[in-house]
Coordinates of C-alpha atoms in Angstrom, one line a residue:
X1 CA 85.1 99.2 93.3
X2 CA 82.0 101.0 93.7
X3 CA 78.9 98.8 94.1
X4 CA 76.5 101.0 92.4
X5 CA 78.6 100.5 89.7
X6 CA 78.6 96.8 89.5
X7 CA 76.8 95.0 87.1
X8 CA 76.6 91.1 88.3
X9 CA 76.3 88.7 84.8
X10 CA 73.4 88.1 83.9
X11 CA 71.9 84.5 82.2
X12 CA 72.6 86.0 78.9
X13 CA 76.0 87.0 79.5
X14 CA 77.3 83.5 79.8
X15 CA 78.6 81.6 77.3
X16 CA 76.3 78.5 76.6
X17 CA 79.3 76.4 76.9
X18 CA 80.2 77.2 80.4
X19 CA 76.7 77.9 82.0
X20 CA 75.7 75.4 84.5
X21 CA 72.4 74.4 84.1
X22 CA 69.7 74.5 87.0
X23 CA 70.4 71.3 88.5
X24 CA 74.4 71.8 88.2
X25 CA 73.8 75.6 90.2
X26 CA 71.8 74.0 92.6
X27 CA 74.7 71.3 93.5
X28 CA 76.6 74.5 95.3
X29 CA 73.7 75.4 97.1
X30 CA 72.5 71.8 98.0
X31 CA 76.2 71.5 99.3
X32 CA 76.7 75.2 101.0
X33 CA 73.3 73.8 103.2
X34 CA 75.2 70.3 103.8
X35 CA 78.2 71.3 104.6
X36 CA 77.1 74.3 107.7
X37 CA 74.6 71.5 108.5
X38 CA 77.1 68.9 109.2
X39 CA 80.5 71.0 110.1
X40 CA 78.8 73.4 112.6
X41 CA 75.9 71.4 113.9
X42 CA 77.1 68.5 113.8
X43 CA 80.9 68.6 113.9
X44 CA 80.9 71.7 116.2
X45 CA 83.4 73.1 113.7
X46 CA 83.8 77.0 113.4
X47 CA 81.8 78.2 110.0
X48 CA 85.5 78.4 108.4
X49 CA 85.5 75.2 108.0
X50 CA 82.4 74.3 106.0
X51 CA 82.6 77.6 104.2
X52 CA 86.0 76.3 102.6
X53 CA 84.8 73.1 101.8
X54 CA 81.8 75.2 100.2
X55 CA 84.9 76.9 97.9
X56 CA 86.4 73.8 97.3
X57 CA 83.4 72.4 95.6
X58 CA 82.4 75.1 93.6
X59 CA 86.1 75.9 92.4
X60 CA 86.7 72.1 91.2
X61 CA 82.6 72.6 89.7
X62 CA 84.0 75.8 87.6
X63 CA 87.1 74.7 86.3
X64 CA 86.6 71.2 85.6
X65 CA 82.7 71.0 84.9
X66 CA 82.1 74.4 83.6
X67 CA 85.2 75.0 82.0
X68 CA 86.0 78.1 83.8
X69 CA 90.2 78.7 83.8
X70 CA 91.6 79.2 87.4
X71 CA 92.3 83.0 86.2
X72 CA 88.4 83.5 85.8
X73 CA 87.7 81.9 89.7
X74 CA 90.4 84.4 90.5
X75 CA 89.0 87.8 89.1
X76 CA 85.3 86.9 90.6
X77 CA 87.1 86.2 93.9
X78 CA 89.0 89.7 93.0
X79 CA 85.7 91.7 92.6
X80 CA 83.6 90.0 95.6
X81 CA 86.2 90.7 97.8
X82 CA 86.5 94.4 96.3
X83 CA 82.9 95.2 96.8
X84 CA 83.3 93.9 100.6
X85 CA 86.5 95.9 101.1
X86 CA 84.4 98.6 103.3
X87 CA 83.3 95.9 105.2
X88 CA 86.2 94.7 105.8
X89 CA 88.0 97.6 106.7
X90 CA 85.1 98.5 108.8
X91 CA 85.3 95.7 110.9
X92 CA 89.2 96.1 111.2
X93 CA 88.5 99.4 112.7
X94 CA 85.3 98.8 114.7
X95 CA 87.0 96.7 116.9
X96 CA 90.2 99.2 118.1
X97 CA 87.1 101.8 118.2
X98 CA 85.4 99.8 121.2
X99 CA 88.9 98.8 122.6
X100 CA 89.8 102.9 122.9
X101 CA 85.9 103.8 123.8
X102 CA 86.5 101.7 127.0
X103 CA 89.9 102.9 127.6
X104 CA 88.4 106.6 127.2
X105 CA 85.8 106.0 129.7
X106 CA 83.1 106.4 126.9
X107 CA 81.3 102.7 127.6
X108 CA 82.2 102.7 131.4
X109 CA 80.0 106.5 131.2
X110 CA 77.4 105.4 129.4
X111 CA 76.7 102.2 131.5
X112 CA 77.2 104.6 134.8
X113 CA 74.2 107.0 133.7
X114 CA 72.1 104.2 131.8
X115 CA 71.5 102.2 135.1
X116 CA 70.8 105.5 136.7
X117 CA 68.1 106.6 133.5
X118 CA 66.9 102.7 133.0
X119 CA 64.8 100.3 134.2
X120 CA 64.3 96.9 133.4
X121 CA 60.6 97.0 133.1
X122 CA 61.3 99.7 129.8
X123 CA 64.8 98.5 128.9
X124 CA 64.2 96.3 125.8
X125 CA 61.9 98.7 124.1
X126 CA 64.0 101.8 125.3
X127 CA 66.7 100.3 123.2
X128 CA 65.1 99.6 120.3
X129 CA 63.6 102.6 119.8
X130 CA 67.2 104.9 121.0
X131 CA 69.0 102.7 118.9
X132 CA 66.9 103.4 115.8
X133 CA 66.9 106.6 116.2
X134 CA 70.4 107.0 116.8
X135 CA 71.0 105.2 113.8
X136 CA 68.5 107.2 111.4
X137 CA 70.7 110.2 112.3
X138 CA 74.2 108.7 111.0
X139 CA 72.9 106.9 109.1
X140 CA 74.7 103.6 109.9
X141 CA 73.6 100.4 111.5
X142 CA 77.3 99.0 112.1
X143 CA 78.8 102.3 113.7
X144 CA 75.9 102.4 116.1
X145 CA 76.0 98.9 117.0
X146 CA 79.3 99.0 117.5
X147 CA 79.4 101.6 119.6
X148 CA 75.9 102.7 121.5
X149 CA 75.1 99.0 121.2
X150 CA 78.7 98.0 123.4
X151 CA 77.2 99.9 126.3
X152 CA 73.8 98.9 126.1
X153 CA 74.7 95.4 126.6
X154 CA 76.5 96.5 129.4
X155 CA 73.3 98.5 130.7
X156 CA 71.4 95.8 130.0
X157 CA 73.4 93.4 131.9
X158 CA 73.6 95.0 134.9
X159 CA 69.8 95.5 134.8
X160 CA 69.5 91.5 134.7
X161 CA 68.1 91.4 131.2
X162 CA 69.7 88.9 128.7
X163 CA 72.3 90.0 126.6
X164 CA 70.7 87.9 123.1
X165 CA 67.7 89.9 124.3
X166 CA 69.3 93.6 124.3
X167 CA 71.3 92.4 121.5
X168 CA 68.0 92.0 119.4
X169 CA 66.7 94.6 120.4
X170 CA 69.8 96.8 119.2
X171 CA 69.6 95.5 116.2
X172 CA 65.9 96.0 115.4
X173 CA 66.7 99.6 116.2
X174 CA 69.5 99.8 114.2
X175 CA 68.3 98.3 111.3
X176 CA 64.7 100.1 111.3
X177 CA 66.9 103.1 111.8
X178 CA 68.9 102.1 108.8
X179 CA 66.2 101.4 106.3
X180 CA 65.0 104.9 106.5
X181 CA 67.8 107.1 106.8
X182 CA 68.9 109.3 103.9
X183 CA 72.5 108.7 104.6
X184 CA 72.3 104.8 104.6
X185 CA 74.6 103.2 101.9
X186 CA 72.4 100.7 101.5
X187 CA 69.4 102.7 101.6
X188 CA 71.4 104.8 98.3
X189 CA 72.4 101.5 97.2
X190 CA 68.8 100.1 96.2
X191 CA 67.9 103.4 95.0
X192 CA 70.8 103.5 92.7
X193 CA 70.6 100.2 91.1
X194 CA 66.9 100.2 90.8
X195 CA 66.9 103.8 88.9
X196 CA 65.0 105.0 91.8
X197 CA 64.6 108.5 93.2
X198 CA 66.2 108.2 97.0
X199 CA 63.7 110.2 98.7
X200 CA 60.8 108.3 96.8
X201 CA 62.2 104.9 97.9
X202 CA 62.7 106.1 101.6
X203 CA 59.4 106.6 101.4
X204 CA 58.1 103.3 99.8
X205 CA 59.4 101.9 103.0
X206 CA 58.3 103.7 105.2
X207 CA 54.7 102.0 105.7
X208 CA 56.7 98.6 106.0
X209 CA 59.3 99.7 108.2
X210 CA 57.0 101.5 110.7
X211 CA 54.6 98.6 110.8
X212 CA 57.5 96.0 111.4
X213 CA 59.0 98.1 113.8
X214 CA 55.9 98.9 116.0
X215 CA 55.1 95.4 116.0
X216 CA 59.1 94.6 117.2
X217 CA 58.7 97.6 120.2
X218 CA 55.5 95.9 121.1
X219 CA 57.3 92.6 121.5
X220 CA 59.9 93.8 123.4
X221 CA 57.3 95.0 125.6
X222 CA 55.6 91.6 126.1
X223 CA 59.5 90.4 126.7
X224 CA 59.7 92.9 129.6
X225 CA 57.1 92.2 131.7
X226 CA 59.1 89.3 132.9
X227 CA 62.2 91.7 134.5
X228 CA 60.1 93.5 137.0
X229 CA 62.2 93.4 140.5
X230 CA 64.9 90.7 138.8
X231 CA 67.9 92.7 139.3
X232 CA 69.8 91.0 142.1
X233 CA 70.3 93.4 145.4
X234 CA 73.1 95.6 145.4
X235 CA 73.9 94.8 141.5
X236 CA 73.9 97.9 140.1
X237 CA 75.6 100.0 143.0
X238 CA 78.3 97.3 143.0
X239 CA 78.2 97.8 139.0
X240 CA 78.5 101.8 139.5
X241 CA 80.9 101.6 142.0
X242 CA 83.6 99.1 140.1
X243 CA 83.2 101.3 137.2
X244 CA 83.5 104.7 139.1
X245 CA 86.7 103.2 141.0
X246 CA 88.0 102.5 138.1
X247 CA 87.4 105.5 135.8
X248 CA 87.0 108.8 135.9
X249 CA 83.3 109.1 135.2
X250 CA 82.8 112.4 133.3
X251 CA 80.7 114.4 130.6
X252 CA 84.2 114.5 128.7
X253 CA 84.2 111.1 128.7
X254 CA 81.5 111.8 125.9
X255 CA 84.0 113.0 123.5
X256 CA 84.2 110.6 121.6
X257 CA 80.7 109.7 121.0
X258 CA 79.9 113.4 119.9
X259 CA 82.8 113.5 117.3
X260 CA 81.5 110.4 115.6
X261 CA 77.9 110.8 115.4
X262 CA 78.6 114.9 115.1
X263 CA 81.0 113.6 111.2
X264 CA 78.2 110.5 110.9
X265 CA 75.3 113.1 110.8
X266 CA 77.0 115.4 108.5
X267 CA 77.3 112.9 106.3
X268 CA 81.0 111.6 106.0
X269 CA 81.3 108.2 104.6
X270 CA 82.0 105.7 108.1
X271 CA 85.1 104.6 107.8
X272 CA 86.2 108.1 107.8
X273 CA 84.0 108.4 111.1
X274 CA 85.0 105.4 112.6
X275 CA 88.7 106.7 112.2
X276 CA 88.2 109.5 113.7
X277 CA 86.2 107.9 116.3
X278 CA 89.5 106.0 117.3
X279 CA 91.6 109.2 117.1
X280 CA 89.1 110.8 119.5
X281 CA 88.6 107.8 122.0
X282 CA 92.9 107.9 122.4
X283 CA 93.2 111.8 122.5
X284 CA 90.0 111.2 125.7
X285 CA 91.9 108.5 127.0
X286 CA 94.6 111.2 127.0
X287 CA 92.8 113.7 128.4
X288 CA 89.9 112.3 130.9
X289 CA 91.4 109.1 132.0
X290 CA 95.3 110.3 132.1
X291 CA 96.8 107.4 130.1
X292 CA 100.2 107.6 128.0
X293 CA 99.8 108.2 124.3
X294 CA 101.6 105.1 123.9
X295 CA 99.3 103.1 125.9
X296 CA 96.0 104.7 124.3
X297 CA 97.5 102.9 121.0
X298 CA 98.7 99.8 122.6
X299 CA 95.0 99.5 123.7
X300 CA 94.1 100.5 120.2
X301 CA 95.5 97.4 118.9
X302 CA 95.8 94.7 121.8
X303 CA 92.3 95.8 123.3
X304 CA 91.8 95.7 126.9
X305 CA 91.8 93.6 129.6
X306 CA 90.0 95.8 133.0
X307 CA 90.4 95.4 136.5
X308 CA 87.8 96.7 138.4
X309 CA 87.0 94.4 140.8
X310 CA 83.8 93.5 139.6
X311 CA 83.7 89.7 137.7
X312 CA 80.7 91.2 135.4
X313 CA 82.6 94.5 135.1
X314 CA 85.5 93.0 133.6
X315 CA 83.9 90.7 131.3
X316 CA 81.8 93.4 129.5
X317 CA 84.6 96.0 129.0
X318 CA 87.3 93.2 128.1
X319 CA 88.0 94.1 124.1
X320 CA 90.2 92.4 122.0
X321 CA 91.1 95.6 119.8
X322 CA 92.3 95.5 116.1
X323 CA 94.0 91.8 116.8
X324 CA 90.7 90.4 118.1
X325 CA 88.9 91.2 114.9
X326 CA 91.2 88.5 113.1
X327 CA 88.3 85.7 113.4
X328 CA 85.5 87.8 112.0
X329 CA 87.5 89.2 109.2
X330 CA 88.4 85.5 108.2
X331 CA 84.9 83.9 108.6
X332 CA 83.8 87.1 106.1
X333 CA 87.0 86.7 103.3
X334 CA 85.9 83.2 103.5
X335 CA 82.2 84.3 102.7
X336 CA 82.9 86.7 99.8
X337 CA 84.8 84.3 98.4
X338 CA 82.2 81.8 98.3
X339 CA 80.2 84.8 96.6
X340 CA 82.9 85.5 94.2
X341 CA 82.8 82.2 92.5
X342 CA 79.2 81.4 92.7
X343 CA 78.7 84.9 90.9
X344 CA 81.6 84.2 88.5
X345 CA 80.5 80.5 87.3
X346 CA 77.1 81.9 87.1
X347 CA 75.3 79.7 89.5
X348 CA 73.4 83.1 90.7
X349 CA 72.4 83.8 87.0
X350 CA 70.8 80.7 86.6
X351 CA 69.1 80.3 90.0
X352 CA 68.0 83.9 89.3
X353 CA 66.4 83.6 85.3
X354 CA 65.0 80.6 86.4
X355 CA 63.0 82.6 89.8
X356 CA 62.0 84.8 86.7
X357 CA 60.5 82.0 84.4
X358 CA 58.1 81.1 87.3
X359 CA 57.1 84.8 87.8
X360 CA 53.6 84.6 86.5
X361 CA 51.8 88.0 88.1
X362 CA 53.3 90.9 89.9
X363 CA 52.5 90.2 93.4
X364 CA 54.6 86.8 92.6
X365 CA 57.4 88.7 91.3
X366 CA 57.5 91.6 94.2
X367 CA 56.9 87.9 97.0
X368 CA 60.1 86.4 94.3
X369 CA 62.0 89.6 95.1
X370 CA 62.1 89.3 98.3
X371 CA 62.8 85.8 98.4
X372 CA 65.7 86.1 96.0
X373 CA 67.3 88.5 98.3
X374 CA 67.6 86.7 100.9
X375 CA 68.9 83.7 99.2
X376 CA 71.5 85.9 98.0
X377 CA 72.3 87.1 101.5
X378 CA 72.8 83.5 102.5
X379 CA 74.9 82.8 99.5
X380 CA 77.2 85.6 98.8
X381 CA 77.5 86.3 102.5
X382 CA 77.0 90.4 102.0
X383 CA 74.0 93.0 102.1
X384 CA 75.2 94.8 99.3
X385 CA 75.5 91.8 96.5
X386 CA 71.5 90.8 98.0
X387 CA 70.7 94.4 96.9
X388 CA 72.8 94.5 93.8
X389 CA 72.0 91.2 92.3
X390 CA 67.7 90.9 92.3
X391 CA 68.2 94.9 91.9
X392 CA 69.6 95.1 88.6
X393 CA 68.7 91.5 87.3
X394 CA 64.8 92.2 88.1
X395 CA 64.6 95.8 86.9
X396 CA 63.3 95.2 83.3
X397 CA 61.1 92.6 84.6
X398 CA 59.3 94.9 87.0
X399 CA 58.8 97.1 83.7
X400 CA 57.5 94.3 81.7
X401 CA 55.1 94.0 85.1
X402 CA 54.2 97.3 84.7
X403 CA 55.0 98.0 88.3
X404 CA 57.3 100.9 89.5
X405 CA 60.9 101.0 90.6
X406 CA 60.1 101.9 93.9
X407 CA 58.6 98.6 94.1
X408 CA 61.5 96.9 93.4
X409 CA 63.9 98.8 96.1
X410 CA 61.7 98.4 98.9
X411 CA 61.2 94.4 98.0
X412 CA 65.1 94.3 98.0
X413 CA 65.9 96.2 100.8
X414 CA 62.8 95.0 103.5
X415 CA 63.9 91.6 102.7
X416 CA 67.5 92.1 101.7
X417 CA 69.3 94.3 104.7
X418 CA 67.7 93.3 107.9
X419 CA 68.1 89.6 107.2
X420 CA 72.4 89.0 107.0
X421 CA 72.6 89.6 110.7
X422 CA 70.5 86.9 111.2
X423 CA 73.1 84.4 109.7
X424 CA 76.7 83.0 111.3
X425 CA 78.6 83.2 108.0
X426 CA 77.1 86.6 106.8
X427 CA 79.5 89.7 107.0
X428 CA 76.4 91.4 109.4
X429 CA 76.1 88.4 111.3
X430 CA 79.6 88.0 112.1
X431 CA 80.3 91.5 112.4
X432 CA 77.3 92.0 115.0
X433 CA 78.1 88.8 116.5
X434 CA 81.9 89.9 117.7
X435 CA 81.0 93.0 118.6
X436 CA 78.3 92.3 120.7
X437 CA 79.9 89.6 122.1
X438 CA 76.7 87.2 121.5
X439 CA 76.7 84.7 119.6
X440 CA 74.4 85.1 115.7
X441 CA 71.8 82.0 116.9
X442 CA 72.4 82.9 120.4
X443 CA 70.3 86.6 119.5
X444 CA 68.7 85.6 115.9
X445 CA 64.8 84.9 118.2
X446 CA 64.9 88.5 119.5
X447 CA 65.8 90.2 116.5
X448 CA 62.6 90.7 115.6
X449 CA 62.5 93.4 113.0
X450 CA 65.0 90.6 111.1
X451 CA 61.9 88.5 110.5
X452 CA 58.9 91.3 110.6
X453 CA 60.5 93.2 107.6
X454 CA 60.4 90.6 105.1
X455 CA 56.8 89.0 106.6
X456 CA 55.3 92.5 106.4
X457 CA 56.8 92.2 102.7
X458 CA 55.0 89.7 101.9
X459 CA 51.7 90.6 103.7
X460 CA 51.7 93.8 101.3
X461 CA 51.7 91.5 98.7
X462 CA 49.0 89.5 99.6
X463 CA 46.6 92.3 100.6
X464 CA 47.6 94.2 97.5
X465 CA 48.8 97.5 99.3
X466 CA 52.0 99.5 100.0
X467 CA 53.4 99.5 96.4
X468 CA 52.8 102.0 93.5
X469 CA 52.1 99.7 90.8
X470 CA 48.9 96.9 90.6
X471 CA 51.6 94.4 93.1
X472 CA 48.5 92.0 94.3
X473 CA 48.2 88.3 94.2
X474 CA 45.9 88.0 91.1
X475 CA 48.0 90.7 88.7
X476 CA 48.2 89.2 85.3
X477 CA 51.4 88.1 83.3
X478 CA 53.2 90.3 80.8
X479 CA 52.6 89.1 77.1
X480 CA 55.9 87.8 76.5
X481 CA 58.0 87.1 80.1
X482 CA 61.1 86.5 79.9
X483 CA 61.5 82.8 80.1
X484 CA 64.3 82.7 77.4

């Protein structure tokens, strides 16, 4: 299924006879906050758990409060779980990509020369800011996290800084990177379902993005004032060494890297890349590193397990390959599944019309935006259904509003995109999350750009700048809103 062509139901596509009314829609919410409150913080459960307990309630809610057959749970289940297929073949890939990266010397390379070129006085902000631009040249966050951002962690290990520090800063770059590349899908995404131009809502953004950015590089420089001469003696040469005795450090080893980013940046769609990615890391493995074909594959898809007599070594190269990737792909079926249904029985309708019956002047409705797309993130557990949903349900309103449609893109996307990674259950959090190898609430305080883009959303609202229409505080009401 393509998600620009998804159109979600709206309040007036449901039949008055199976519509939940507010307080019924918020019953799945209420219980969605419950249920991760008590299973994972309390119960020290994995998010599974409470997500199914979550699917439970609103499947016995839709078929024997709402009136919704089984067959009708099914097909919304059917079509959130089509519109995350990328993901999910994404991170079924991602994870042999890393395995055969590290078998192909790629990782161990980087991590050689990055101790050499870093320090950890520049590290943090380094990162960020190679990271984002990295990312503005493929165009996607997920294949450079999943493969710059593996050896960074390693870099930044070795150079004593935190891993949930690098990690946030990875993804700040990644997702700045993201928001402003032409070749983002969901940078097309909220063009497309807003009736934007691409180019004109790139550069709605841009204001926003740059300020939240240069604000998260500036933090990360506060952050490293703290590493100067922290790097234990002898760490880095006993890093350099294990990884040099135990693979053939070379400019080949590159190979890889320059074949993905090379397809990435001329615009292939990323699972193609990612594929190819793989193909190249087991033909390097081949080449630079003189394994068997058979055991490039086997590493494909049982990951690795190094032994380079280095502890720390060996921990940051171990990847579990395609079979590791088994408990993030559950935890996100689980999560679009959730989506599915609450989509389907119209709980997302409802909680949406009645977000635009409060709307009473635009800088409320642009502020609304934003909030509804994170709401959406934390409900439907994707980045494309909080694009997809505000996008297309708000788009006459913003009309009514007399603002422009490039006001509606950015609200969605600043607030919409950076924010999944910041939760467990969320296909970015978990995604980021395994292949990191940190844990979502272990990194969610340094990802900074996660929080600045949607603050510096709302700031722009209240100062009544950064949008093409009249989007401040005091803009008046349309004549008749619709508050059916």
């Amino acid at each position: 299924m393509r998600t620009d062509s998804y159109t979600p139901r709206s309040f007036e596509d449901l039949s008055p006879e199976t519509r939940p009314s507010f307080l019924q829609a918020l019953v799945p919410v209420l219980g969605l906050v419950a249920f991760l409150g008590i299973g994972s913080a309390v119960l020290k459960l994995d998010p599974h758990i409470p997500l199914i307990w979550s699917i439970a309630l609103v499947g016995l809610l839709g078929r024997y409060v709402w009136g919704y057959t089984w067959t009708d749970l099914y097909e919304g289940i059917e079509r959130s779980l089509s519109m995350g297929l990328q993901a999910l073949l994404i991170l079924f890939i991602i994870y042999g990509v890393v395995a055969t990266w590290v078998s192909a010397g790629t990782i161990p390379t980087l991590m050689y020369f990055g101790l050499d070129l870093l320090t950890p006085e520049i590290f943090l902000p380094a990162t960020a800011i190679l990271v984002g631009v990295t990312t503005f040249a493929i165009g996607s966050s997920w294949t450079a996290v999943g493969t710059l951002g593996v050896a960074f962690i390693g870099i930044g290990s070795g150079l004593g800084v935190p891993e949930p520090m690098t990690a946030g800063a990875i993804l700040t770059g990644a997702y700045a990177g993201d928001k402003q590349s032409p070749l983002s899908d969901t940078t097309n995404l909220a063009a497309a379902v807003t009736n934007t131009d691409l180019y004109e809502h790139i550069r709605a953004m841009r204001n926003g993005t740059l300020l939240a950015f240069g604000l998260s590089v500036v933090g990360f420089v506060v952050l490293s004032l703290g590493f100067s001469g922290s790097i234990p003696a002898g760490q880095i040469n006993e890093i350099q060494t294990a990884l040099a005795s135990s693979y053939n450090i070379s400019l080949l080893a590159f190979l890889p890297l320059a074949v993905t980013f090379s397809l990435a940046a001329a615009g292939y769609p990323a699972l193609n890349v990612l594929l190819a990615g793989a193909f190249a890391g087991a033909f390097t493995s081949l080449l630079v590193q003189g394994t068997t074909f058979v055991t490039a594959w086997q590493v494909f898809m049982r990951g690795t397990s190094p032994e380079t007599g280095s502890d720390l070594v060996n921990s940051l190269l171990a990847a579990g390959g395609v079979s590791g990737s088994a408990w993030t792909i559950a935890i996100v079926v689980a999560a679009l599944t959730l989506g599915g249904l609450l989509e389907q029985t119209g709980v997302l309708a409802v909680l949406a019309h009645r977000l635009e019956r409060g709307v009473r002047s635009t800088g409320s409705l642009v502020a609304a935006t934003g909030v509804s797309a994170i709401l959406t993130n934390a409900l439907t557990a994707q980045q494309y259904m909080s694009i997809v949903v505000p996008g297309m349900t708000l788009r006459n309103t913003y009309d009514e509003f007399g603002l422009d449609s490039s006001d509606l893109s950015q609200a969605i996307e600043s607030a919409g995109t950076p924010t999944g990674a910041l939760l467990p259950w969320h296909a970015g959090g978990a995604y980021m999350s395994g292949v990191l190898g940190v844990a979502t609430l272990s990194y969610a305080p340094y990802y900074l750009f996660g929080y600045l883009s949607p603050l510096v959303l709302f700031a722009f609202v209240l100062a009544g700048v950064g949008f093409a229409g009249n989007a401040t505080g005091a803009g008046d009401a349309p004549a008749s809103p619709a508050d059916d």
